[in-house]
Coordinates of C-alpha atoms in Angstrom, one line a residue:
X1 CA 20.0 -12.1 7.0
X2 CA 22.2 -9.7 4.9
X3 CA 24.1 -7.4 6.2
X4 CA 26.4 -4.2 5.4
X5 CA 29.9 -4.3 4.5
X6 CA 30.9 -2.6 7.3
X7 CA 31.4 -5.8 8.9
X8 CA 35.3 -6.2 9.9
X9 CA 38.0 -8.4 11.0
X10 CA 40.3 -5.9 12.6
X11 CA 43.9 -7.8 13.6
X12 CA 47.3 -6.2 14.4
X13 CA 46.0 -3.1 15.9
X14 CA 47.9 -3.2 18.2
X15 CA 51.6 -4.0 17.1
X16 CA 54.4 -2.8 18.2
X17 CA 55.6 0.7 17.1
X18 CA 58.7 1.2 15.1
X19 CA 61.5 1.9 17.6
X20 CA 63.3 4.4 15.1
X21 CA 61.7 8.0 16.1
X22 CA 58.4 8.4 18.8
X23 CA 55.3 8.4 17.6
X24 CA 53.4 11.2 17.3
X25 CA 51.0 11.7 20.0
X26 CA 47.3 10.5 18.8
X27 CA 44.5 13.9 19.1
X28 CA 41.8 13.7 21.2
X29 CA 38.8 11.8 20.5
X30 CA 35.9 14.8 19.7
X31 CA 32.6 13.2 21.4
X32 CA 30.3 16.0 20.5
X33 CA 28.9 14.8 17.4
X34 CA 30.8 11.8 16.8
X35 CA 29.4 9.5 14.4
X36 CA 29.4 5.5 14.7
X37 CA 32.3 6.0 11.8
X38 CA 34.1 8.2 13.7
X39 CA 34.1 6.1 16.4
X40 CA 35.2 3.0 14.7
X41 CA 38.0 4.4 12.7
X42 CA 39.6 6.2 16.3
X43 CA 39.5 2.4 17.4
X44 CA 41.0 0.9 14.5
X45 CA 43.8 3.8 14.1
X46 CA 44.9 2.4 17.9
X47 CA 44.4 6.7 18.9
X48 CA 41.4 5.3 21.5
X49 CA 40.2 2.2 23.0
X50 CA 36.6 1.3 23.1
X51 CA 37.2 2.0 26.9
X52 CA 38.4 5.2 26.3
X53 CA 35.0 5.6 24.4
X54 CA 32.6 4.4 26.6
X55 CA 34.2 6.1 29.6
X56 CA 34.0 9.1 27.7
X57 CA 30.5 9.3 27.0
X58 CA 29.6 8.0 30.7
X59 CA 31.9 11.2 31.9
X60 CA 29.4 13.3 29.3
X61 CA 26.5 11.7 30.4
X62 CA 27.6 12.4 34.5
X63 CA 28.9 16.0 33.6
X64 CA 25.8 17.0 31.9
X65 CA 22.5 15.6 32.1
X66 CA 21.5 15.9 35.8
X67 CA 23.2 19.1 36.6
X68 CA 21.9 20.8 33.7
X69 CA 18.1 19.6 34.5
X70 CA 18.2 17.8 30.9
X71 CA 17.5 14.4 32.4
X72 CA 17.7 12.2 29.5
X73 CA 18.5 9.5 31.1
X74 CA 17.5 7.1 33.6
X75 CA 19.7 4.3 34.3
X76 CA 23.3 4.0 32.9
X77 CA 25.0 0.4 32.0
X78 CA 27.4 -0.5 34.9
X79 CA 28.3 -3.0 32.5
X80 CA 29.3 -0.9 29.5
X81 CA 33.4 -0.8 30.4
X82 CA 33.1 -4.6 30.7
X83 CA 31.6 -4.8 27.7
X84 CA 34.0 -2.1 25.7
X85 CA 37.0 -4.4 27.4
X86 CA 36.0 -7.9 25.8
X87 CA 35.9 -6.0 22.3
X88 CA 39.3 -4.5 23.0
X89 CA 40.6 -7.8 23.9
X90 CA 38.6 -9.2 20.6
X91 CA 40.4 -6.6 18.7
X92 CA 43.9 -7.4 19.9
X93 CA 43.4 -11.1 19.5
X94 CA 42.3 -10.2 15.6
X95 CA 38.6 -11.7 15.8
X96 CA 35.9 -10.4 13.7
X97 CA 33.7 -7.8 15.3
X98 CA 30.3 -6.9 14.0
X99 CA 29.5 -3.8 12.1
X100 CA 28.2 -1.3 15.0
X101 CA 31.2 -2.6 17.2
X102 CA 32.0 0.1 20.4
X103 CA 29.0 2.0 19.2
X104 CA 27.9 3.3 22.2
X105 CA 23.8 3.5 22.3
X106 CA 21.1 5.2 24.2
X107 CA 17.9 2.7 24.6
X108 CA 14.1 4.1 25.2
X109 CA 12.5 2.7 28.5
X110 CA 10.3 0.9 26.7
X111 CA 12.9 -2.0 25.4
X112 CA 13.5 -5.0 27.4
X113 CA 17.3 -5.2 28.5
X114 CA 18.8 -7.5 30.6
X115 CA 20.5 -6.4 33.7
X116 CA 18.6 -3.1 33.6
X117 CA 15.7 -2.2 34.5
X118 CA 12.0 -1.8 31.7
X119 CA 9.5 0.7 33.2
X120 CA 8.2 2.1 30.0
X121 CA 8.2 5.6 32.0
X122 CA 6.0 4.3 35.4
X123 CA 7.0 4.0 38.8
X124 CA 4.9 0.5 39.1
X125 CA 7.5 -1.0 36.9
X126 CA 10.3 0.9 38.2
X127 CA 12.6 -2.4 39.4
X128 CA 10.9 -4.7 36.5
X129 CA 13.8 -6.0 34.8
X130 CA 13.1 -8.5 31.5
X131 CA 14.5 -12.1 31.8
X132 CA 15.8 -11.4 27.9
X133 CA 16.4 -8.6 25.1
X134 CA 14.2 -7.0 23.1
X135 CA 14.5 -8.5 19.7
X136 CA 16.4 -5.2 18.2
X137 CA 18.5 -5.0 21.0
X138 CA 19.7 -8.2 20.7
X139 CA 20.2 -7.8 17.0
X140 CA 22.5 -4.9 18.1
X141 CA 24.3 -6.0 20.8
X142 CA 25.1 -8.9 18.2
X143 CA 26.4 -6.2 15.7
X144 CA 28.5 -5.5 18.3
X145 CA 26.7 -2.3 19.8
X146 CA 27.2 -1.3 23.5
X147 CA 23.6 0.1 25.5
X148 CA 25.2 2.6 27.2
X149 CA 21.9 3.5 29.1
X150 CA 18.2 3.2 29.3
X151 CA 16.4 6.6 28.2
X152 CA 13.3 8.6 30.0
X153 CA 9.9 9.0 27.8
X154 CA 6.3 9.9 28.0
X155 CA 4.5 7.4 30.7
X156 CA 3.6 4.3 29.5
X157 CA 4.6 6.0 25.9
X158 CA 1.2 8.0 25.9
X159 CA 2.1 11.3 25.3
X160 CA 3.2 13.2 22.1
X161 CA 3.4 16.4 23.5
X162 CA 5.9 15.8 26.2
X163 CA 8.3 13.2 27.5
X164 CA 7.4 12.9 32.1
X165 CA 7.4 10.0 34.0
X166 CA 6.3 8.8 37.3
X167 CA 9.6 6.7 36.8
X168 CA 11.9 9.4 36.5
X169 CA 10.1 12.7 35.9
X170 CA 10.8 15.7 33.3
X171 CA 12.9 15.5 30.0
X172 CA 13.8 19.0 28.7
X173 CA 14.5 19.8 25.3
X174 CA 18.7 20.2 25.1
X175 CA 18.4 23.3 22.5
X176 CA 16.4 25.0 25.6
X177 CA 15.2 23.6 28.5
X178 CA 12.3 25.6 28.7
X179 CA 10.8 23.7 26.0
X180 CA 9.7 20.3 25.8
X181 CA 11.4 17.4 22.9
X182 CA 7.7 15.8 22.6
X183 CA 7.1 12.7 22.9
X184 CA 7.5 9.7 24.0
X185 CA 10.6 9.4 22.8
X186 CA 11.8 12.6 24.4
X187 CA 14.9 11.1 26.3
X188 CA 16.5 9.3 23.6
X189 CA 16.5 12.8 21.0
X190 CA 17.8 15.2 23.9
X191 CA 20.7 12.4 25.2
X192 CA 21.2 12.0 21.4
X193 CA 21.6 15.6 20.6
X194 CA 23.6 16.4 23.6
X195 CA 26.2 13.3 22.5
X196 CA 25.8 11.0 25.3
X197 CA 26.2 8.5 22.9
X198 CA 26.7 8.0 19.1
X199 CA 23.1 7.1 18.4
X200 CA 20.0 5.8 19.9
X201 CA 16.8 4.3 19.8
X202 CA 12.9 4.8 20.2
X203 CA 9.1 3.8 19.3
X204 CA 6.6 5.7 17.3
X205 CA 2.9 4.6 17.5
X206 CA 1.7 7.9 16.1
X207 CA 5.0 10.2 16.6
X208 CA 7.5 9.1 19.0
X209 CA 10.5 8.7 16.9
X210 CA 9.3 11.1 14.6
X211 CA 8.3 14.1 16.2
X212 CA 11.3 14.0 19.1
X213 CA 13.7 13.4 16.0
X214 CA 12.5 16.8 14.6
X215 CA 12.6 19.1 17.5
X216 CA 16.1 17.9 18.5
X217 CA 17.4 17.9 15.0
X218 CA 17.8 13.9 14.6
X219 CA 16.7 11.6 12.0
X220 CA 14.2 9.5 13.0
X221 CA 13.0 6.5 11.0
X222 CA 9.6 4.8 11.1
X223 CA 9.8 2.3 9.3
X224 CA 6.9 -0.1 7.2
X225 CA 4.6 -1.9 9.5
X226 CA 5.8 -5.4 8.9
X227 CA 9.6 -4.9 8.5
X228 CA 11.1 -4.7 11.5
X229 CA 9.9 -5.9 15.3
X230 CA 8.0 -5.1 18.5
X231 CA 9.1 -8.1 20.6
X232 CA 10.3 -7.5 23.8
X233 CA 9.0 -3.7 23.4
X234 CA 6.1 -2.1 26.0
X235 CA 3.0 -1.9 23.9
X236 CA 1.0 0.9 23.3
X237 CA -0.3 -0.3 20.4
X238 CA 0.8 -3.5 18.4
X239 CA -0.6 -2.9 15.7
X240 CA 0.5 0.5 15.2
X241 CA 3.7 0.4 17.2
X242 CA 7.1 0.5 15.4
X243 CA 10.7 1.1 17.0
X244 CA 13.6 2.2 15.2
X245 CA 17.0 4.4 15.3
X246 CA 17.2 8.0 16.1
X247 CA 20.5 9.2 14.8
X248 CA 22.7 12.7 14.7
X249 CA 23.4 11.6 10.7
X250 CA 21.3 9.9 8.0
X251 CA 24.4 7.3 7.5
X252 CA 24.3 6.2 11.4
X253 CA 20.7 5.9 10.9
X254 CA 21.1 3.5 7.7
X255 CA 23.7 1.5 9.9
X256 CA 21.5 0.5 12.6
X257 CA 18.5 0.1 10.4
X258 CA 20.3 -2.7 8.7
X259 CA 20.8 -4.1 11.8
X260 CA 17.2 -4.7 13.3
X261 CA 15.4 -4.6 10.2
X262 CA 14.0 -8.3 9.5
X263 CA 12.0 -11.2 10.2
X264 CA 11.5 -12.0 13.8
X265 CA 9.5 -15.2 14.3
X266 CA 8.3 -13.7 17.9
X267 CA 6.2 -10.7 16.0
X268 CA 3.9 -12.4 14.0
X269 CA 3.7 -9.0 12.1
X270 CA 6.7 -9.4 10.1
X271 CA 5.2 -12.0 8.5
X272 CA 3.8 -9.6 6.2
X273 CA 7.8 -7.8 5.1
X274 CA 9.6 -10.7 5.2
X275 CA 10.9 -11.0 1.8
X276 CA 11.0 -7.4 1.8
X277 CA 14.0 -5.9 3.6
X278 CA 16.7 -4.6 1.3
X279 CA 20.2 -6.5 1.3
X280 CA 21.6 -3.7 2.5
X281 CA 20.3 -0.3 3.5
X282 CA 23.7 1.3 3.4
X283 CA 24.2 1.3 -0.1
X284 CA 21.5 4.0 -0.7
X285 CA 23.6 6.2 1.0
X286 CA 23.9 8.7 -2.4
X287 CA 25.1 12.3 -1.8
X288 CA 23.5 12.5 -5.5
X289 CA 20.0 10.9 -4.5
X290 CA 17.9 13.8 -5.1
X291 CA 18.6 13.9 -8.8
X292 CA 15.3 12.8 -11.0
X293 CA 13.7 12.2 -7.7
X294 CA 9.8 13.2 -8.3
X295 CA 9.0 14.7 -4.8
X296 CA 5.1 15.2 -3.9
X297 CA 4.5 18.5 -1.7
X298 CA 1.4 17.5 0.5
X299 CA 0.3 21.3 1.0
X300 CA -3.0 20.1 3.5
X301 CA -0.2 19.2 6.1
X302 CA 1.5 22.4 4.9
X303 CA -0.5 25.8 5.4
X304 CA -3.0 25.0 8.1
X305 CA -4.5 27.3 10.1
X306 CA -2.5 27.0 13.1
X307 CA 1.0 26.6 11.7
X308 CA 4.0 29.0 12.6
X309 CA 5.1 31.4 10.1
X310 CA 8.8 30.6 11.0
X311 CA 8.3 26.8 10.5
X312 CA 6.7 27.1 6.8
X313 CA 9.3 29.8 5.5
X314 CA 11.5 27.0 6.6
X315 CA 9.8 23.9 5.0
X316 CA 9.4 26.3 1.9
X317 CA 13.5 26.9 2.1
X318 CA 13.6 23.1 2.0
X319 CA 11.7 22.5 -0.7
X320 CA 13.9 24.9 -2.3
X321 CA 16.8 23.4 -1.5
X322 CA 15.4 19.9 -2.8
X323 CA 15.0 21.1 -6.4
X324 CA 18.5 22.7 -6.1
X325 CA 19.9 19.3 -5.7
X326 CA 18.2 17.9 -8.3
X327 CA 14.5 17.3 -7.4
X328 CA 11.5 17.7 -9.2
X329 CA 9.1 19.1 -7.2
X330 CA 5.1 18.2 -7.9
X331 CA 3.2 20.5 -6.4
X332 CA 0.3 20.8 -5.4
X333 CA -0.2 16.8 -4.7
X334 CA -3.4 16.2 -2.9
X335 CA -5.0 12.7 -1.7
X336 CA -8.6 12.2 -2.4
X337 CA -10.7 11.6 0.5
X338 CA -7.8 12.8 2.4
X339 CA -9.9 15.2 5.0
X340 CA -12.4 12.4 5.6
X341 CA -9.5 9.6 6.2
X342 CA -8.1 12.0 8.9
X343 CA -11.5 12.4 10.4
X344 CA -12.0 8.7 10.3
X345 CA -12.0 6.4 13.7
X346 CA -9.3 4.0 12.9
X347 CA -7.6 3.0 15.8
X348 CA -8.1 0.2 18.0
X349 CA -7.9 0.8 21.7
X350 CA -6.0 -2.6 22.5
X351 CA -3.1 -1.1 25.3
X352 CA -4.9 -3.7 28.5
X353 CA -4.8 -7.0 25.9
X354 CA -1.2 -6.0 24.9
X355 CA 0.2 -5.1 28.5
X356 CA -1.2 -8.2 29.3
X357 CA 0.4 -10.3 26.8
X358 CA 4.0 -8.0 27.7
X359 CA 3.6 -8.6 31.2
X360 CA 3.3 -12.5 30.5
X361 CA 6.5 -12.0 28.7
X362 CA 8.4 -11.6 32.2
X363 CA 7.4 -14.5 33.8
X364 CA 6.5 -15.1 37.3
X365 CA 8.4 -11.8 38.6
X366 CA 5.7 -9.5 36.6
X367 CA 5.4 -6.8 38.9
X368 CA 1.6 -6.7 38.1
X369 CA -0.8 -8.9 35.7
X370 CA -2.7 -6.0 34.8
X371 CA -1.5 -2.4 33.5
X372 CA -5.1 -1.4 35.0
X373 CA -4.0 -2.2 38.5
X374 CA -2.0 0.6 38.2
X375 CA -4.8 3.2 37.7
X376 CA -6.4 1.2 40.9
X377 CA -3.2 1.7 42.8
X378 CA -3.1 5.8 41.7
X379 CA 0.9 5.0 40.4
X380 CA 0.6 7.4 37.3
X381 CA 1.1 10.6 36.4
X382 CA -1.7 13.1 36.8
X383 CA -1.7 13.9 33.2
X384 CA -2.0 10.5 31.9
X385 CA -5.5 9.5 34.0
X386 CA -7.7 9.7 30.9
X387 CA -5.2 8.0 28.8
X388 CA -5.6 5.2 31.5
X389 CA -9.5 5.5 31.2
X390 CA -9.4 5.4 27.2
X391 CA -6.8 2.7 26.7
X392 CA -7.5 0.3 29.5
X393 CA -11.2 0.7 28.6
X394 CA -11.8 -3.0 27.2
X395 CA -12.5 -6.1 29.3
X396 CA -8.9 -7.5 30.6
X397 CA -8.2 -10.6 27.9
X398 CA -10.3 -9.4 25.4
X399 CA -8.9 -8.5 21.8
X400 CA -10.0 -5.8 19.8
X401 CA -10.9 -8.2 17.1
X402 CA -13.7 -9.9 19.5
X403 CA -14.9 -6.3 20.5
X404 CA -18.4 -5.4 19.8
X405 CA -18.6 -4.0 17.2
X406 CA -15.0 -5.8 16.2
X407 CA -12.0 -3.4 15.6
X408 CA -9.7 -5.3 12.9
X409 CA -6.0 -5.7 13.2
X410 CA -3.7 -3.5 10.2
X411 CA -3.4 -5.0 7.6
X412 CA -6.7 -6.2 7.7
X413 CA -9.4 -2.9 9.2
X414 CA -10.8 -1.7 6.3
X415 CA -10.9 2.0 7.0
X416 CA -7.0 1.5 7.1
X417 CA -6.9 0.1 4.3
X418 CA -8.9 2.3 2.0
X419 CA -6.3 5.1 3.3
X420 CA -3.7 3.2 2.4
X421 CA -4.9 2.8 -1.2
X422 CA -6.0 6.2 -1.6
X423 CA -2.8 7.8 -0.7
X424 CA -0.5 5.1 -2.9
X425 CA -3.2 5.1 -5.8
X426 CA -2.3 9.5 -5.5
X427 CA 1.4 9.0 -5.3
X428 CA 1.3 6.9 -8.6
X429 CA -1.1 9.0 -10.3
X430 CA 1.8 11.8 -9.9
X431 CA 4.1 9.7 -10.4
X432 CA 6.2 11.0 -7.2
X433 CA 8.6 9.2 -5.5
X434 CA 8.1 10.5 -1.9
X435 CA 5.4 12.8 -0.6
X436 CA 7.1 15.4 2.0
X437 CA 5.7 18.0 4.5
X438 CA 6.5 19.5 7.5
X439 CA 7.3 16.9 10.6
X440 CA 5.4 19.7 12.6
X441 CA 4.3 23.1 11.6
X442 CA 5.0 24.7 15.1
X443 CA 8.3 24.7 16.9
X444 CA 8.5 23.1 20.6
X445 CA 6.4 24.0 23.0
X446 CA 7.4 25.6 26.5
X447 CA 7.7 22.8 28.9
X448 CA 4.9 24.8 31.3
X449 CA 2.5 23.8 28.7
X450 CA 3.4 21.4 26.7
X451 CA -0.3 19.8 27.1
X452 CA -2.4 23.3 26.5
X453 CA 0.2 24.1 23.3
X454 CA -0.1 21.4 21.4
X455 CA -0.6 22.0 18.1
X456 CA 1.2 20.6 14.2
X457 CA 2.0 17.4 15.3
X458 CA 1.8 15.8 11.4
X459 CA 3.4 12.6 12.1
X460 CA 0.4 11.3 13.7
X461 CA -1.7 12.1 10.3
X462 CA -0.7 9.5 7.7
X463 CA 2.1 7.2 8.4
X464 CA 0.8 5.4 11.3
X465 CA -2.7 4.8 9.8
X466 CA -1.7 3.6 6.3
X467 CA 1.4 1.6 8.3
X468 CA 3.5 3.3 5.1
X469 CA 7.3 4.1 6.3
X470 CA 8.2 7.8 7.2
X471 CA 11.2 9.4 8.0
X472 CA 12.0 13.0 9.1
X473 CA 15.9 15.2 8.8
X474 CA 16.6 18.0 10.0
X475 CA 15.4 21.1 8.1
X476 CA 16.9 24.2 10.1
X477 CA 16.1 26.2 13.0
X478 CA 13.9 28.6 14.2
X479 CA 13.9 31.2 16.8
X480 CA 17.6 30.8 16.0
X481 CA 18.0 28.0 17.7
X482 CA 14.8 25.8 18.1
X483 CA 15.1 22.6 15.4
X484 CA 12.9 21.9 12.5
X485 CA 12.0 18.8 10.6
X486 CA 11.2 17.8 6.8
X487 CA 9.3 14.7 7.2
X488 CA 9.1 12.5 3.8
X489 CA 6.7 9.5 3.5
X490 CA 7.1 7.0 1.2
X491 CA 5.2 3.5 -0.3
X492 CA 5.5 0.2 1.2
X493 CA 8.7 -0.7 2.3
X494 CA 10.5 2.2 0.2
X495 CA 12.9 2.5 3.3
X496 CA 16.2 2.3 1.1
X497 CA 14.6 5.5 -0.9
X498 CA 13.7 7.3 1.8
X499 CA 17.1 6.8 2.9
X500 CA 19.0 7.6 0.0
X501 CA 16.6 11.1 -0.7
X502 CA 17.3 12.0 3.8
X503 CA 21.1 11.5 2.9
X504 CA 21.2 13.5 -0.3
X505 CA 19.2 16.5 1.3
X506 CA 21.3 16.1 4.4
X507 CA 24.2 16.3 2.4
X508 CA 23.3 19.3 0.6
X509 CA 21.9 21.8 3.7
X510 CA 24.5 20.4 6.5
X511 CA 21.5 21.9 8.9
X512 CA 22.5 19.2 11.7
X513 CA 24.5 21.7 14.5
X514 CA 25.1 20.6 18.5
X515 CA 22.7 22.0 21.2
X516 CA 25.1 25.1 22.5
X517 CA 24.5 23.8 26.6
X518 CA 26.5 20.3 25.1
X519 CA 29.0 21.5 23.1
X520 CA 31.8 21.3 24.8
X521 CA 33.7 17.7 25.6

């Protein structure tokens, strides 16, 4: 697999120092909103070690997220120092290191990590620990990343609205925690945005890297069903689940993308994208993307009836601002059959057959054999009982497929399908390069009710259905200080585009800013 050329071989860092006047004393190393670049170029100047680093984030990490009530995160590395120490020592010694090397990460619940423990946000799998990685956390610890520590999120990742656990309990948002950062990815966007590590990473089944990534200013990256893996990754719903980065900066985004995008013979999945990753998902980084760009503006997932006046005068700015930088803007762009396709039954309840294939996964320590032994048990959250119900509502061993009446995997259901070709057969028809629209149309919800607010949740309306790729940036603020997010959706596998249009609009709005509660280092 290809990969970007910030690979290095780093050697003499650590030379002696001409003896002929001091040197001048190195300035700190700024956590708060440090990038993976950032990092690496404090390493390689010899001002910090990747000790130094790591140390510095677990110091954030202690100083801030219980005492505050953020609770981000649920367990922290004991291993991370050990870790930071062997690159060091690879650094001295003039080895090649991998391109995210010392770049500190915060990991959803969800992935499997060895020596830590995998609940997936419930207290029945609170001391399950996985006998290997998750496939993308392998592929980053190989890059030379460091998982700093495992991240809270919605129970058993069924939640949107709201990121509480039987495991650990309540994430609040870190712009204000009165209000919730969605879900289920909830504890990997408020540890990211309060810089308890460079970057991080979380699933989306309808909205969970997505719709965090927008209320806590992120970017968030779903990418192509097909392109990148599930192995090793609590299920929800295979064939709708996807897991990717969730980044302070389009360009850290891009960096860990190139990492875990790919083949994985263990997802049978990425069959379908596996001569389709780009060489190098870095290189679309183009502060001059926009230019020429055709952009579609999908006004039915614009000015609905419940959306927040704040939130479109926003999206409306950013639109704006897209043209400024060189965009041309096609608008209206519509979808035919689009209000039917969002009315239309098109997912398969499958979460019992994949737990149980998961819970194989560990081997003879499962903690259970089937996820529905927890609802017999009463282990949940209240809030997620009917979830329970609906999702582990088929017989135990029974796929979808063998249902009566049968519910087809993606790429093959045919109500998925037709979606899929309906909204690609528009975007050609305008000829329009991306199709863009709010990430949601309301800011976050109080945390008091989080379930009875929930309303403008977009990413759940066409990427996840069509399995096209979807990313969201941050689009500015409102309130004054509650985030905002332009989502953009693109065709199959157009991740390096989407990439390259994120940078160049992040580039030209700079609306990325630090919660004020994590500001200081």
């Amino acid at each position: 697999m290809q990969r970007s050329g910030y690979g290095l071989i780093v050697a003499g860092l650590f030379g002696l120092a001409s003896c002929s006047e001091p040197a001048p004393k190195p300035a700190p190393f700024e956590f708060v909103e440090a990038t993976i670049a950032d990092v690496q170029s404090a390493i390689t100047s010899g001002s910090v070690t990747c000790h130094d680093v790591v140390a510095g984030y677990l110091s954030r990490i202690e100083r801030f997220d219980q005492p505050t009530g953020l609770n981000a995160i649920t367990v922290v590395n004991t291993a991370a120092l050990a870790r930071a120490d062997e690159l060091d020592a690879m650094l001295r010694r003039g080895q090649t290191v991998g391109p995210l090397f010392c770049a500190p990460l915060l990991v959803k619940d969800n992935f499997d990590t060895v020596g830590l423990p995998t609940t997936g946000g419930s207290i029945a799998l609170k001391d399950s620990i996985a006998p290997d990685d998750a496939f993308m956390v392998r592929q980053l610890k190989e890059a030379g990343a460091i998982v700093l520590a495992k991240t809270n999120m919605a129970e058993w990742a069924f939640s949107p609205r709201q990121t509480v656990s039987s495991s650990h309990g309540t994430t609040a948002n870190a712009y204000d925690f009165n209000r919730t950062p969605a879900g289920s990815s909830g504890g990997t966007a408020s540890g990211v945005a309060a810089s308890f590590a460079v970057a991080g990473m979380g699933t989306d089944t309808g909205n969970s890297i997505r719709g965090p990534s927008s209320h806590l200013a992120l970017f968030g990256i779903r990418s192509t069903i097909g392109l990148t893996s599930r192995d090793g990754i609590i299920p929800l719903s295979f064939d709708w689940d996807i897991a990717g980065p969730m980044t302070r900066t389009v360009e850290d985004g891009a960096r860990l993308f190139d990492v875990v995008a790919g083949y994985d013979e263990a997802d049978p999945f990425t069959k379908l994208g596996r001569d389709k990753r780009e060489e190098d998902y870095t290189a679309f980084l183009d502060a001059d993307g926009l230019k020429g760009a055709r952009i579609g503006v999908l006004k039915a997932l614009v000015y609905t009836d419940d959306a927040d006046p704040e939130v479109i005068r926003v999206f409306e700015q950013a639109v704006k601002d897209l043209e400024n930088a060189g965009a041309i803007i096609v608008d209206p762009f519509s979808v035919d059959n689009f209000a039917a396709h969002l009315d239309a039954d098109v997912f398969c309840v499958r979460f019992r057959y994949d737990m149980q294939q998961y819970l194989r996964s560990l081997g003879p320590d499962a903690p259970i054999r089937d996820v529905m032994e927890v609802y017999e048990s009463g282990q949940y959250s209240p809030y997620i009982k009917e979830g329970l119900e609906f999702f582990g509502s088929r017989p135990l061993g029974q796929h979808p497929e063998a249902g009566d009446p049968p519910c087809l995997d993606y790429p093959d259901h045919p109500a998925r399908k037709a979606y899929l070709d309906d909204v690609v057969r528009a975007m050609d028809a305008a000829d329009v390069d991306v199709v863009v629209y709010p990430t949601w149309t309301n800011p976050p919800a109080p945390l008091e009710t989080a379930l009875e607010d929930y309303k403008g949740d977009n990413s759940q309306l066409v990427a996840p259905a069509t399995g096209l790729p979807a990313v969201t940036v941050p689009m500015g603020f409102t309130r004054g200080h509650l985030p905002a997010g332009l989502q953009m959706l693109g065709r199959p596998y157009a991740e390096g585009l989407l990439i390259k249009l994120a940078y160049a609009y992040e580039q030209a709005t700079q609306h990325r800013r630090p919660p004020s509660a994590f500001a200081g280092e």
